[in-house]
XYZ file of C-alpha atoms in Angstrom:
784
model
C -37.616 -33.931 -13.741
C -37.248 -33.561 -9.936
C -38.031 -37.285 -9.491
C -35.449 -38.231 -12.111
C -32.705 -36.203 -10.451
C -33.572 -37.612 -7.017
C -33.126 -41.102 -8.484
C -29.753 -40.156 -9.955
C -28.668 -38.774 -6.609
C -29.729 -42.002 -4.848
C -27.737 -44.099 -7.340
C -24.653 -41.949 -6.838
C -24.870 -42.192 -3.043
C -25.192 -45.977 -3.134
C -22.364 -46.402 -5.643
C -19.757 -44.361 -3.791
C -20.760 -44.309 -0.169
C -22.755 -47.495 0.503
C -24.903 -45.222 2.642
C -27.463 -46.776 4.959
C -31.155 -46.590 4.071
C -31.622 -44.084 6.847
C -28.922 -41.817 5.424
C -30.351 -42.124 1.901
C -33.789 -41.238 3.192
C -32.406 -38.164 4.902
C -30.594 -37.012 1.780
C -33.657 -37.641 -0.381
C -35.779 -35.693 2.071
C -33.358 -32.767 1.731
C -33.416 -33.112 -2.040
C -37.201 -33.134 -2.182
C -37.305 -29.773 -0.456
C -35.887 -28.274 -3.649
C -38.420 -27.030 -6.115
C -38.455 -28.347 -9.643
C -37.384 -24.916 -10.823
C -34.351 -24.980 -8.531
C -33.334 -28.413 -9.753
C -33.517 -27.208 -13.321
C -30.625 -24.911 -12.418
C -28.436 -28.023 -11.964
C -27.602 -29.322 -15.474
C -27.456 -33.072 -15.901
C -23.783 -32.754 -16.789
C -23.023 -31.686 -13.210
C -23.834 -35.166 -12.006
C -20.597 -36.290 -13.662
C -18.569 -34.015 -11.350
C -17.632 -34.275 -7.681
C -16.911 -37.982 -7.939
C -14.454 -39.821 -5.697
C -11.909 -39.915 -8.512
C -12.154 -36.127 -8.750
C -11.265 -35.866 -5.071
C -8.324 -38.194 -5.601
C -7.101 -36.172 -8.552
C -7.451 -32.965 -6.532
C -5.359 -34.448 -3.713
C -2.634 -35.484 -6.137
C -2.503 -32.182 -8.020
C 0.191 -30.477 -5.951
C 2.589 -33.415 -6.305
C 1.649 -33.714 -9.957
C 2.662 -30.127 -10.690
C 5.502 -29.794 -8.199
C 8.944 -29.727 -9.779
C 7.638 -29.749 -13.340
C 8.880 -26.225 -14.124
C 12.605 -26.346 -14.958
C 15.278 -23.691 -15.478
C 13.492 -21.501 -12.982
C 15.218 -19.428 -10.319
C 13.930 -20.473 -6.911
C 14.109 -17.672 -4.406
C 16.070 -14.449 -4.743
C 19.616 -14.355 -6.138
C 22.159 -13.720 -3.373
C 24.781 -11.080 -4.178
C 28.152 -11.317 -2.430
C 29.108 -8.259 -0.406
C 31.262 -5.744 -2.286
C 31.424 -8.039 -5.276
C 29.952 -8.305 -8.787
C 29.229 -11.966 -8.084
C 26.105 -13.767 -6.915
C 24.591 -17.206 -6.714
C 21.108 -18.573 -7.181
C 19.260 -21.848 -6.947
C 17.274 -23.125 -9.915
C 15.031 -26.059 -10.748
C 16.264 -28.668 -13.207
C 14.955 -32.039 -14.313
C 15.222 -34.292 -11.267
C 15.608 -31.570 -8.669
C 17.589 -28.359 -8.437
C 21.121 -27.022 -8.575
C 23.087 -23.940 -7.570
C 24.691 -21.519 -10.018
C 27.456 -18.944 -9.360
C 27.667 -15.915 -11.663
C 30.358 -13.273 -12.152
C 28.624 -10.241 -13.651
C 31.795 -8.471 -14.787
C 33.229 -11.538 -16.469
C 29.813 -12.646 -17.729
C 30.553 -16.191 -16.574
C 28.615 -18.810 -14.704
C 29.595 -22.072 -13.056
C 28.563 -24.433 -10.293
C 29.744 -23.066 -6.916
C 30.600 -26.616 -5.811
C 30.499 -30.227 -6.965
C 26.891 -31.153 -6.163
C 27.424 -34.928 -6.220
C 30.584 -34.830 -4.125
C 29.007 -32.537 -1.546
C 25.972 -34.831 -1.383
C 28.200 -37.819 -0.609
C 30.077 -35.933 2.103
C 26.907 -34.643 3.743
C 25.351 -38.115 3.598
C 28.299 -39.532 5.541
C 28.374 -36.662 8.040
C 24.606 -36.620 8.657
C 24.007 -40.351 8.481
C 21.395 -39.843 5.803
C 21.224 -40.279 2.041
C 21.383 -37.183 -0.163
C 21.761 -36.771 -3.901
C 23.402 -34.054 -5.970
C 20.164 -32.674 -7.352
C 18.340 -33.046 -4.034
C 20.654 -31.385 -1.533
C 18.985 -30.806 1.872
C 19.373 -27.004 1.930
C 18.056 -24.019 -0.005
C 20.838 -21.555 0.707
C 24.469 -21.444 1.726
C 27.131 -18.942 2.778
C 30.713 -18.649 1.588
C 33.200 -18.614 4.509
C 36.970 -18.742 5.025
C 37.692 -16.440 2.098
C 35.293 -18.480 -0.024
C 37.330 -21.654 0.419
C 34.389 -23.252 2.244
C 30.633 -23.041 2.468
C 28.298 -23.267 5.448
C 24.836 -24.824 5.363
C 22.271 -25.561 8.056
C 20.554 -28.965 8.098
C 18.179 -30.105 10.840
C 19.698 -28.003 13.612
C 23.330 -28.591 12.634
C 25.689 -26.275 10.754
C 28.059 -27.958 8.326
C 31.229 -26.126 7.270
C 32.468 -27.883 4.147
C 35.798 -27.316 2.413
C 35.496 -26.784 -1.341
C 38.856 -28.466 -1.897
C 38.741 -31.564 0.305
C 34.936 -31.552 0.811
C 35.515 -32.455 4.450
C 32.701 -31.073 6.644
C 33.010 -29.904 10.254
C 29.841 -29.633 12.323
C 28.472 -27.549 15.178
C 24.979 -26.965 16.614
C 22.871 -24.281 14.952
C 22.048 -21.994 17.872
C 19.325 -20.239 15.887
C 17.498 -23.431 14.997
C 13.972 -23.565 16.385
C 14.006 -19.985 17.619
C 11.164 -17.605 16.954
C 7.831 -16.546 18.412
C 5.121 -19.010 19.204
C 2.310 -18.947 16.679
C -0.121 -18.567 19.585
C 1.257 -15.231 20.709
C 1.888 -14.496 24.398
C -0.701 -15.599 26.922
C -1.234 -13.346 29.914
C -0.596 -16.137 32.391
C 2.981 -16.328 31.047
C 3.704 -12.697 31.932
C 5.249 -11.428 35.139
C 3.333 -8.510 36.679
C 4.970 -5.164 35.922
C 6.025 -3.134 38.949
C 5.311 0.416 37.854
C 6.439 1.904 41.149
C 10.109 1.315 40.370
C 12.326 -0.253 37.730
C 15.619 -2.068 38.134
C 16.538 -0.832 34.655
C 18.375 2.451 34.266
C 18.930 4.450 31.092
C 22.358 6.053 31.054
C 23.002 9.488 29.564
C 25.338 9.695 26.530
C 28.055 11.390 28.614
C 27.851 8.659 31.268
C 27.140 11.070 34.137
C 23.474 10.202 34.799
C 21.204 7.215 34.945
C 17.445 7.737 34.627
C 14.987 5.285 36.166
C 11.459 5.028 37.584
C 10.900 5.450 41.303
C 7.408 5.475 42.786
C 5.888 6.042 39.323
C 8.150 9.073 38.757
C 11.378 9.943 36.956
C 14.507 9.771 39.061
C 18.152 10.505 38.248
C 21.159 8.808 39.761
C 24.485 10.643 39.730
C 26.920 7.966 38.529
C 29.871 9.502 40.398
C 28.188 10.111 43.786
C 25.255 7.653 43.567
C 23.015 10.512 44.736
C 19.369 10.239 43.570
C 17.375 13.266 42.456
C 13.672 13.245 41.642
C 12.912 14.961 38.329
C 9.138 14.535 38.672
C 6.617 14.226 41.460
C 3.337 14.081 39.512
C 3.393 10.374 38.685
C 0.901 7.961 40.219
C -0.550 4.502 39.729
C -2.920 5.700 37.016
C -0.648 8.410 35.601
C 2.848 6.937 35.621
C 6.115 7.523 33.779
C 7.036 4.791 31.360
C 10.704 3.804 31.580
C 10.683 2.377 28.051
C 9.905 5.849 26.686
C 12.953 7.577 28.237
C 15.102 9.336 25.613
C 18.248 11.338 26.393
C 19.304 14.250 24.196
C 22.712 13.658 22.574
C 24.219 16.484 24.689
C 22.934 14.764 27.891
C 21.312 18.002 29.058
C 17.699 17.007 28.467
C 15.480 13.987 28.900
C 12.150 13.253 27.193
C 9.631 10.809 28.641
C 5.993 9.798 28.281
C 3.668 9.977 31.271
C 0.978 7.372 30.670
C -2.665 7.264 31.679
C -3.628 3.631 31.029
C -6.730 2.812 29.032
C -9.039 -0.173 29.257
C -7.125 -3.448 29.546
C -9.610 -5.693 27.728
C -9.088 -9.428 28.048
C -10.273 -12.239 25.796
C -10.790 -15.526 27.619
C -10.334 -18.956 26.078
C -10.980 -22.526 27.112
C -8.542 -24.976 25.553
C -10.884 -27.931 25.564
C -8.422 -30.650 24.571
C -4.878 -29.908 25.801
C -2.256 -32.319 24.554
C -0.478 -32.495 27.914
C -3.390 -33.005 30.319
C -6.891 -34.383 30.524
C -8.714 -31.389 31.970
C -9.454 -28.228 29.967
C -7.263 -25.182 30.458
C -8.252 -21.522 30.842
C -6.205 -18.907 28.962
C -6.528 -15.165 28.486
C -4.788 -12.379 26.640
C -4.992 -8.616 26.255
C -6.969 -7.653 23.146
C -8.050 -4.068 22.460
C -11.167 -3.599 20.305
C -12.699 -0.685 18.389
C -14.170 1.939 20.698
C -12.098 0.922 23.738
C -10.508 3.634 25.846
C -6.821 3.837 24.894
C -3.663 4.759 26.781
C -2.837 8.455 26.790
C 0.866 9.281 26.414
C 1.789 12.792 27.542
C 5.269 13.869 26.353
C 7.255 15.587 29.096
C 10.577 17.421 28.708
C 13.104 17.663 31.565
C 16.124 19.969 31.798
C 18.587 18.062 33.907
C 20.693 20.838 35.441
C 17.858 22.996 36.787
C 15.265 20.197 37.099
C 12.819 22.143 34.959
C 9.791 20.068 33.839
C 7.759 21.060 30.762
C 4.505 19.258 29.929
C 4.272 19.585 26.158
C 1.010 21.190 25.035
C -1.100 18.609 23.201
C -3.094 20.910 20.898
C -1.483 19.242 17.858
C -2.003 15.722 19.176
C -5.212 15.859 21.246
C -6.671 12.445 20.496
C -3.967 9.909 19.783
C -4.526 6.415 18.532
C -0.784 6.229 19.021
C 2.273 8.406 19.537
C 5.499 6.857 18.296
C 8.738 6.687 20.248
C 10.414 10.075 20.718
C 13.742 10.654 18.968
C 16.183 13.545 19.332
C 17.863 15.372 16.482
C 21.623 14.870 16.573
C 22.245 18.542 17.480
C 19.861 18.273 20.496
C 17.742 21.142 19.195
C 14.623 19.113 19.841
C 12.916 15.760 19.576
C 10.148 14.450 17.349
C 7.468 11.798 17.321
C 4.650 10.725 15.020
C 1.027 11.263 15.927
C -1.610 8.922 14.490
C -5.022 10.420 15.319
C -7.853 8.244 16.623
C -10.024 7.460 13.613
C -6.966 7.863 11.325
C -8.120 11.065 9.639
C -4.888 12.848 10.526
C -1.243 11.834 10.736
C 1.489 14.269 11.808
C 5.189 14.449 12.525
C 5.452 16.564 15.673
C 8.673 18.350 16.645
C 9.209 19.614 20.202
C 11.736 22.370 20.852
C 14.369 21.135 23.286
C 14.528 24.449 25.162
C 10.966 25.731 25.259
C 8.969 22.505 24.842
C 6.926 24.192 22.115
C 5.396 21.737 19.626
C 4.849 22.207 15.900
C 3.833 19.969 12.991
C 6.636 19.337 10.514
C 4.380 17.210 8.306
C 0.604 17.149 8.429
C -1.633 14.800 6.416
C -5.397 15.291 6.854
C -7.360 13.468 4.120
C -11.128 13.691 3.841
C -11.431 9.981 4.601
C -8.530 8.033 6.125
C -4.763 8.288 6.165
C -3.796 4.765 5.161
C -0.949 4.203 7.584
C -1.207 0.477 6.774
C -0.178 1.100 3.146
C 1.109 4.664 2.795
C 3.249 5.226 5.875
C 6.758 5.725 4.560
C 9.115 8.371 5.876
C 12.850 8.842 5.682
C 14.727 11.388 7.764
C 18.006 12.549 6.247
C 20.985 13.335 8.468
C 19.927 15.407 11.485
C 16.421 15.758 10.061
C 17.449 18.304 7.434
C 14.895 16.806 5.038
C 12.033 14.335 5.291
C 10.818 12.077 2.488
C 7.111 11.461 3.031
C 4.532 9.214 1.329
C 0.940 10.360 0.842
C -2.184 9.850 -1.265
C -3.041 13.550 -1.045
C -3.110 14.161 -4.826
C -5.264 11.096 -5.455
C -2.361 8.659 -5.931
C 0.278 7.327 -3.560
C 3.411 9.397 -4.101
C 6.556 10.745 -2.451
C 7.054 14.306 -1.168
C 10.137 16.154 0.078
C 9.900 18.356 3.195
C 12.347 20.773 4.728
C 12.869 19.145 8.127
C 13.905 22.351 9.861
C 11.350 24.734 8.424
C 8.533 22.175 8.182
C 7.689 23.269 4.656
C 6.986 21.215 1.539
C 9.898 21.625 -0.880
C 8.527 19.607 -3.801
C 6.502 16.593 -4.875
C 9.041 13.948 -5.895
C 6.872 11.489 -7.852
C 3.627 12.243 -9.627
C 1.226 10.797 -12.151
C -1.737 8.419 -12.361
C 0.216 5.569 -10.798
C 1.301 4.531 -7.306
C 4.563 4.145 -5.431
C 4.511 0.681 -3.895
C 7.564 0.948 -1.646
C 10.985 2.577 -1.253
C 13.957 0.222 -1.350
C 16.903 2.542 -0.839
C 17.642 6.232 -0.262
C 21.025 7.439 -1.485
C 21.492 10.691 0.438
C 24.909 11.387 -1.051
C 23.603 11.354 -4.631
C 20.128 12.523 -3.574
C 18.388 9.603 -5.252
C 15.508 7.335 -4.278
C 15.257 3.741 -5.530
C 11.665 2.540 -5.390
C 8.941 0.237 -6.705
C 5.793 1.391 -8.477
C 2.818 0.057 -10.388
C 0.272 1.398 -12.851
C 2.877 3.128 -15.026
C 1.797 1.553 -18.332
C -1.658 1.875 -19.863
C -1.193 -1.407 -21.749
C -0.164 -3.442 -18.672
C -1.963 -4.785 -15.634
C -1.893 -1.825 -13.191
C -0.750 -4.062 -10.347
C 2.497 -5.174 -11.998
C 5.472 -3.997 -9.955
C 8.326 -2.157 -11.662
C 11.600 -0.794 -10.285
C 12.713 2.819 -10.703
C 15.007 5.564 -9.460
C 14.384 9.290 -9.128
C 16.192 12.363 -7.792
C 15.028 14.165 -4.660
C 13.829 17.091 -6.793
C 11.649 14.840 -8.986
C 14.008 14.824 -11.983
C 15.855 11.932 -13.562
C 13.137 9.282 -13.412
C 14.827 6.056 -14.551
C 13.157 2.710 -15.135
C 15.023 -0.531 -14.579
C 12.181 -2.794 -15.746
C 10.020 -2.515 -18.858
C 8.740 -6.013 -19.655
C 5.002 -6.677 -19.427
C 4.909 -8.596 -16.162
C 5.333 -8.540 -12.394
C 8.954 -7.925 -11.444
C 11.345 -8.801 -8.659
C 14.789 -7.140 -8.726
C 17.935 -7.662 -6.654
C 20.780 -5.148 -6.991
C 24.433 -5.826 -6.302
C 25.779 -4.131 -3.161
C 27.334 -1.328 -5.239
C 24.184 -1.162 -7.413
C 26.218 -1.537 -10.596
C 24.271 -4.645 -11.681
C 20.874 -6.150 -11.009
C 19.007 -9.400 -11.575
C 15.478 -8.927 -12.870
C 12.942 -11.754 -12.775
C 9.514 -11.184 -14.225
C 6.454 -13.234 -15.082
C 2.699 -13.192 -15.406
C 0.317 -15.558 -13.677
C 0.109 -17.592 -16.893
C 3.569 -16.810 -18.275
C 6.648 -18.544 -16.893
C 9.429 -16.512 -15.259
C 12.297 -14.959 -17.178
C 15.481 -13.968 -15.300
C 18.069 -11.559 -16.674
C 21.264 -9.885 -15.507
C 21.394 -6.187 -16.459
C 23.718 -3.240 -16.014
C 22.346 -0.405 -13.894
C 23.959 2.483 -15.765
C 22.055 1.918 -19.020
C 19.777 -1.034 -18.155
C 21.481 -3.055 -20.906
C 21.278 -6.820 -20.946
C 24.457 -8.455 -19.625
C 23.329 -12.082 -19.576
C 20.161 -14.066 -19.985
C 20.093 -16.187 -16.858
C 17.045 -18.463 -17.072
C 13.863 -18.779 -19.095
C 11.547 -21.300 -17.505
C 10.486 -24.417 -19.331
C 6.887 -25.378 -18.499
C 6.422 -28.116 -21.109
C 6.375 -30.842 -18.427
C 3.819 -28.840 -16.451
C 1.579 -28.555 -19.498
C 1.977 -32.273 -20.200
C 0.818 -32.936 -16.618
C -2.498 -31.269 -17.490
C -1.888 -27.807 -16.067
C -4.491 -25.301 -17.156
C -3.029 -21.796 -17.253
C -4.964 -19.347 -15.054
C -6.686 -16.817 -17.277
C -6.352 -13.119 -16.576
C -9.657 -11.337 -17.020
C -10.747 -7.731 -16.559
C -14.145 -6.048 -16.683
C -15.540 -2.619 -15.892
C -16.466 -1.865 -12.296
C -19.475 -0.112 -10.800
C -18.505 3.261 -12.261
C -18.485 1.872 -15.808
C -14.923 3.121 -16.303
C -12.511 1.434 -13.911
C -11.076 -1.950 -14.881
C -11.455 -4.699 -12.276
C -8.903 -7.506 -12.485
C -9.188 -11.173 -11.616
C -8.134 -14.674 -12.637
C -10.062 -17.749 -13.785
C -8.914 -21.258 -12.856
C -10.180 -24.349 -14.687
C -9.870 -28.056 -13.808
C -7.311 -30.152 -15.690
C -10.106 -32.076 -17.428
C -11.855 -28.880 -18.464
C -14.496 -29.361 -21.163
C -15.801 -26.160 -22.799
C -19.048 -28.000 -23.581
C -19.617 -28.641 -19.879
C -21.347 -26.295 -17.437
C -19.349 -25.393 -14.350
C -20.572 -23.810 -11.118
C -18.330 -20.967 -9.977
C -16.502 -20.563 -6.656
C -14.911 -17.263 -5.707
C -12.040 -17.060 -3.263
C -12.306 -13.707 -1.490
C -10.024 -11.553 0.595
C -10.872 -7.863 0.377
C -8.622 -6.313 3.009
C -7.989 -2.636 2.168
C -4.325 -3.013 3.140
C -3.284 -4.583 -0.186
C -4.399 -6.309 -3.384
C -4.608 -10.094 -3.500
C -5.095 -11.576 -6.977
C -1.829 -13.371 -7.903
C 0.274 -11.511 -10.460
C 3.362 -13.720 -10.732
C 3.594 -17.157 -12.317
C 1.553 -19.754 -10.480
C 2.137 -23.411 -11.281
C 0.015 -24.519 -8.322
C -2.540 -23.066 -5.935
C -5.089 -24.638 -3.590
C -7.680 -23.017 -5.840
C -6.601 -25.458 -8.553
C -7.319 -28.459 -6.330
C -10.764 -27.077 -5.557
C -11.445 -26.524 -9.264
C -10.480 -30.138 -9.898
C -13.732 -31.286 -8.288
C -15.661 -29.808 -11.200
C -15.727 -26.065 -10.578
C -14.432 -22.852 -12.020
C -12.564 -20.989 -9.263
C -11.903 -17.256 -9.491
C -10.254 -14.499 -7.495
C -10.960 -10.779 -7.947
C -9.723 -7.449 -6.574
C -12.725 -5.154 -6.264
C -12.832 -1.517 -5.246
C -11.789 -0.789 -1.696
C -8.547 -2.739 -1.947
C -5.202 -0.958 -2.175
C -2.563 -0.099 -4.790
C -4.836 1.785 -7.147
C -6.072 5.379 -6.887
C -7.178 7.006 -3.625
C -10.735 7.071 -5.003
C -10.564 3.319 -5.644
C -9.258 2.809 -2.113
C -11.794 5.105 -0.411
C -14.674 2.738 -1.201
C -13.605 0.853 1.950
C -13.978 3.918 4.190
C -16.486 3.086 6.944
C -17.781 0.491 4.498
C -16.006 -2.855 4.930
C -19.291 -4.647 4.284
C -19.079 -3.483 0.673
C -16.037 -5.703 0.006
C -16.097 -4.658 -3.642
C -19.174 -6.800 -4.333
C -20.767 -4.434 -6.873
C -17.571 -4.727 -8.924
C -17.203 -8.459 -8.350
C -20.739 -9.226 -9.521
C -20.239 -7.196 -12.713
C -16.986 -9.079 -13.294
C -18.795 -12.431 -12.942
C -21.468 -11.268 -15.380
C -18.855 -10.226 -17.922
C -17.165 -13.638 -17.768
C -20.512 -15.429 -18.105
C -21.359 -13.310 -21.131
C -18.131 -14.353 -22.820
C -18.055 -18.040 -21.835
C -21.060 -20.380 -22.039
C -19.453 -22.885 -19.639
C -19.386 -20.278 -16.820
C -22.533 -21.005 -14.781
C -23.220 -17.678 -13.124
C -26.479 -19.082 -11.746
C -24.621 -21.326 -9.280
C -21.998 -19.276 -7.434
C -20.192 -20.122 -4.209
C -17.669 -18.123 -2.237
C -15.143 -18.787 0.527
C -12.536 -16.930 2.554
C -10.899 -16.704 5.947
C -10.418 -13.919 8.474
C -11.560 -10.729 6.694
C -12.451 -13.082 3.842
C -14.583 -15.000 6.323
C -16.518 -11.822 7.023
C -16.884 -11.059 3.310
C -17.924 -14.561 2.244
C -20.745 -14.605 4.792
C -21.629 -11.046 3.809
C -22.005 -12.215 0.212
C -24.983 -14.368 1.217
C -26.514 -11.727 3.465
C -26.161 -8.667 1.247
C -26.104 -10.208 -2.252
C -28.254 -13.354 -2.174
C -29.315 -12.693 -5.767
C -25.836 -13.692 -6.911
C -24.122 -15.801 -4.210
C -25.732 -19.065 -3.119
C -23.183 -20.996 -1.023
C -20.477 -19.718 1.356
C -17.784 -21.296 3.504
C -16.425 -18.815 6.027
C -13.398 -19.536 8.200
C -12.388 -17.677 11.387
C -14.240 -14.572 10.260
C -14.599 -11.171 11.851
C -18.382 -10.978 11.541
C -18.767 -7.678 13.374
C -15.942 -5.146 13.182
C -16.508 -4.118 16.807
C -15.454 -7.629 17.862
C -12.068 -7.594 16.114
C -8.710 -5.980 16.892
C -8.696 -2.202 17.030
C -5.904 -1.300 14.623
C -7.314 -3.054 11.557
C -10.940 -2.120 12.062
C -10.707 1.500 13.190
C -8.248 2.094 10.323
C -11.024 1.440 7.819
C -14.304 1.704 9.774
C -13.341 4.858 11.652
C -13.919 6.259 15.122
C -16.082 6.954 17.026
C -18.223 3.850 16.747
C -21.350 4.636 14.774
C -24.056 3.314 12.497
C -21.448 2.224 9.948
C -20.489 -0.681 12.230
C -24.083 -1.920 12.314
C -24.397 -1.524 8.556
C -21.382 -3.795 7.894
C -22.161 -6.376 10.597
C -23.018 -9.932 9.583
C -24.407 -10.490 13.066
C -26.841 -7.568 12.843
C -28.040 -8.785 9.424
C -28.064 -12.534 10.157
C -31.819 -12.722 9.519
C -31.162 -12.021 5.812
C -29.508 -15.391 5.206
C -30.925 -17.223 2.183
C -28.136 -19.471 0.894
C -26.160 -22.340 2.387
C -23.541 -21.333 4.925
C -20.739 -23.257 6.656
C -18.861 -21.515 9.491
C -15.439 -22.571 10.798
C -13.852 -21.274 13.994
C -10.733 -22.238 15.939
C -11.278 -22.246 19.685
C -7.841 -20.666 20.314
C -7.902 -17.996 17.613
C -5.702 -15.182 18.958
C -6.088 -12.997 15.854
C -9.870 -12.701 15.549
C -11.940 -13.174 18.695
C -13.686 -16.565 18.273
C -16.748 -15.057 19.961
C -17.381 -13.212 16.695
C -18.275 -16.486 14.965
C -20.191 -17.795 17.982
C -22.258 -14.611 18.126
C -23.068 -14.965 14.438
C -24.200 -18.530 15.090
C -26.321 -17.276 17.969
C -27.937 -14.631 15.764
C -28.639 -17.175 13.022
C -30.244 -19.544 15.520
C -32.418 -16.772 16.916
C -33.460 -15.928 13.345
C -34.373 -19.617 12.841
C -31.868 -19.989 9.997
C -30.313 -23.253 8.839
C -26.523 -23.270 8.646
C -23.547 -25.513 9.379
C -21.044 -24.807 12.123
C -17.731 -26.416 13.034
C -15.494 -25.424 15.963
C -12.040 -27.016 15.850
C -10.470 -27.842 19.261
C -6.997 -26.385 19.727
C -7.020 -24.557 16.392
C -5.918 -20.961 15.967
C -6.328 -18.450 13.161
C -4.217 -20.177 10.534
C -5.467 -22.926 8.295
C -7.092 -25.703 10.272
C -5.524 -28.129 7.817
C -6.716 -31.029 5.722
C -9.927 -31.461 7.685
C -11.039 -27.894 7.017
C -10.138 -28.304 3.330
C -12.125 -31.515 3.014
C -15.203 -30.100 4.722
C -15.063 -27.041 2.448
C -14.846 -29.236 -0.641
C -17.709 -31.436 0.525
C -19.915 -28.437 1.228
C -19.473 -27.034 -2.274
C -19.936 -30.455 -3.883
C -23.210 -30.969 -2.028
C -24.650 -27.494 -2.463
C -23.317 -26.429 -5.859
C -23.152 -29.771 -7.656
C -26.159 -31.230 -5.855
C -24.255 -34.399 -4.948
C -23.553 -36.233 -1.746
C -19.847 -36.146 -0.884
C -18.019 -39.459 -0.381
C -18.595 -41.211 2.932
C -15.157 -40.629 4.401
C -15.855 -42.681 7.523
C -16.417 -45.799 5.442
C -13.593 -45.033 3.017
C -11.080 -44.519 5.825
C -11.735 -48.047 7.135
C -11.386 -49.766 3.769
């Protein structure tokens, strides 16, 4: 049997790649290292997958599916200010068009003549546009709605809706934004902490506060006389001008005195600069878990008598961070938020403006972690009379109402075995909160987002969405109407206009037509759930099949993983295309799963990640795979690959190290392979502080000697998100353990997708190691 399959592999290589005898010999030598038992795991049918035509079909899939869904709202409807009218853009056969709706009149019309505008813009821009292919996605009504403005390639066009004449001007905002590489240290001017040219003026205009010789100084605006408010500042214990906050009555000033922590630098070599021949050295500040952090000491100054009060830090002794200080409008005191190192406590601290005495208005101290990445919502009503606070303290993420002056809990606003996802709007006048939630319905996917409203006292819970699907809602500016669009991953979007007062249907806007998509071969992603490690909790995922899916075929499985505890990741809204579909087209089943440890379920579900990022929900994921294999004979759970990037890069490698009985092939991109090597905020949030054994337990580098499967590592040499050294150190550990693996460093690449080359190498790796086939010889094909 082994000899027969080696012969088939040789024939395939010669047919598609015209590989040299030397190359064939090398591939056959690799093949012969497989045992007969291992080869039996590769059904003969697999040798009809991973062909060149499959690659071609995979490359064409996006274009094949793009634009095939019609009557579908693209983007969010745009409500006009103080008006019951809005517009939206929708797909139609041949392109897209814009629609203007009047909710009160229940009418709809085109906001402009698409063909006429296309002709005008073509003349003005010197290009060729068509009515259903206008070169913009949004517009703005101007001149009392007699004209519209659009931005095209750095130029703003103001077009009359009567004459359709267009005036032009440069778009000053075009091309603005932050560089994707972040800020390199060599681009920064050194900060002079001894003095600052900037001055912060008091509200009454009498004083200007500034830094002089590391201390706080005041300048009398009328006399220009300078008075020193502090004398205890120094190079390593200096006052930070950016922290200065005046009380509204101008009688007091709050400031942070900073003791700087360790200024860790990551160093890079840009091997192949585009503007010069020689390599370039770069560096940037990058704080890692366990590093010594800045210490911010709040200090209160009374201006008239020069009294200085160092606020006692008993309530904030070990800060990961203290937020900016803010004064109450009556100047009674100021407040800031304290996030404790290790994230096991989060407090709102108030400091009395006269005495400098500190107290905790809100205190959250969970047994594990306070998830400030997912659960940090707070709203201060006027003058801090009340505080709306989000917490998982009862086991689910909910809202609580505090008395802002007394610092006492007044009532729990929301409650139940479901989670608040976010707050959209707080109506203080009517004492109502408009928010999003999920998990409300036992018969729906618990991740589906719904929109609701509730009173401050927890009464009057009102739902604006009921349909079984994931919702997106946009309210009119007066909140009298709303547009609701909902879908499932395999069910096309439906958009409706409803009335807020009774949630009644005003108009059906669009119901997507996917017939052309289905005719193009689209296979609907299948939603699938199975019990997790506790035997009770449902774990949710999706299954993606190739367009030529044959239920009588056997398909190896590839899992796309991202298990960050800051959210959930399996798609919930309609998906006509995903890169996972192109990968499946090569002859695989591709899946995505949200295991325990991810967010937006119960606190218990979330806590699995605590000091345990190496878990990545794998016990739940493996049970999910087994449940699918039990139901479907074509699901080959004996040949499973996995891939991911960033935290998914860590998890995909971890799959081979910690669960080799189930995962056999992994492609890991720009991974954090040891949580001590990555940025502090993300890793200490979940892995905790101080650094302990838990970091070793989750480290791919520490456990590199456990590698059994086939591993491909990608790294970008200029990754400013995850230290590239993390991947290099994993490679070093694998080499020292005498392990075989593949490694590719991409010159000039950062943390984002490395592009088509990365995608092709990932595909080839899975084709070779899951299908047992040699990938096409791209060097020869590119010259043909």
